[in-house]
XYZ file of C-alpha atoms in Angstrom:
94
model
C 123.183 94.165 99.259
C 124.216 91.630 96.652
C 124.070 93.336 93.243
C 123.312 89.941 91.636
C 119.768 90.115 93.038
C 117.230 91.313 90.478
C 114.027 93.027 91.584
C 111.057 93.756 89.325
C 109.400 97.157 89.520
C 105.601 97.010 89.684
C 102.767 99.468 90.034
C 100.236 96.995 91.442
C 101.039 96.453 95.113
C 98.851 93.316 95.300
C 101.137 90.974 93.359
C 100.231 87.359 94.217
C 103.013 85.055 95.386
C 105.370 87.975 95.932
C 106.633 90.129 98.727
C 106.165 93.776 97.794
C 108.756 96.274 98.922
C 107.322 99.802 98.831
C 109.994 102.514 98.754
C 109.144 106.136 99.485
C 110.908 109.348 100.414
C 109.973 110.523 103.905
C 111.498 113.963 104.269
C 115.256 113.523 103.930
C 115.028 109.734 104.368
C 114.328 106.953 101.878
C 112.392 104.205 103.660
C 110.882 100.892 102.641
C 108.091 98.684 103.883
C 107.604 94.996 103.085
C 104.113 93.559 102.673
C 102.884 90.155 101.557
C 99.575 88.368 100.963
C 98.167 85.512 103.008
C 99.769 82.186 102.154
C 99.486 78.481 102.993
C 102.754 76.964 104.210
C 102.959 73.322 105.227
C 99.182 73.172 105.496
C 99.082 76.172 107.833
C 97.458 79.484 106.948
C 99.694 82.544 107.403
C 97.990 85.930 107.576
C 99.093 88.770 105.289
C 102.127 90.632 106.568
C 103.011 94.273 106.979
C 106.334 95.374 108.387
C 107.147 98.855 109.686
C 108.969 101.322 107.475
C 112.726 101.127 107.873
C 115.913 101.901 105.940
C 115.883 100.146 102.567
C 118.778 97.707 103.217
C 117.078 96.504 106.416
C 113.713 96.155 104.675
C 115.336 94.230 101.790
C 116.980 91.776 104.199
C 113.649 91.280 105.928
C 111.843 90.781 102.590
C 114.401 88.135 101.574
C 113.824 86.328 104.880
C 110.047 86.402 104.311
C 110.458 85.026 100.757
C 112.532 82.145 102.104
C 110.343 81.456 105.163
C 106.983 81.515 103.364
C 108.248 80.316 99.954
C 107.103 83.285 97.909
C 108.218 83.407 94.276
C 109.963 86.779 94.370
C 110.253 90.303 95.686
C 108.710 93.112 93.659
C 109.389 96.804 94.175
C 106.829 99.600 94.220
C 108.894 102.788 94.098
C 107.514 106.279 93.561
C 110.677 107.515 91.842
C 113.215 105.148 90.259
C 115.855 107.741 91.091
C 115.530 106.691 94.742
C 116.934 103.237 93.893
C 120.529 102.633 94.923
C 122.361 100.110 92.707
C 124.059 98.695 95.818
C 120.670 97.167 96.694
C 120.559 95.095 93.500
C 119.208 95.501 89.977
C 115.810 97.170 89.549
C 114.172 95.966 86.371
C 111.132 97.693 84.777
């Protein structure tokens, strides 16, 4: 991932106008899941979204696509342990 991207760490997974990327350890794997609230785009209502858990780089790419498609303000990260964050994914800001 582009290390110029800055992500904000949050504890509240219901952040309005943001895609939330939840990162958790699942056994030996670190996986992420993107979720987002309902939104109006071009006068059309879009239901809230929930993607399946997948490797973090794949989930980040998907979250960036969702931000661009539905015009969310940003991506926030809910991560159980900041030590799981890999700096190659970008900058995680508290």
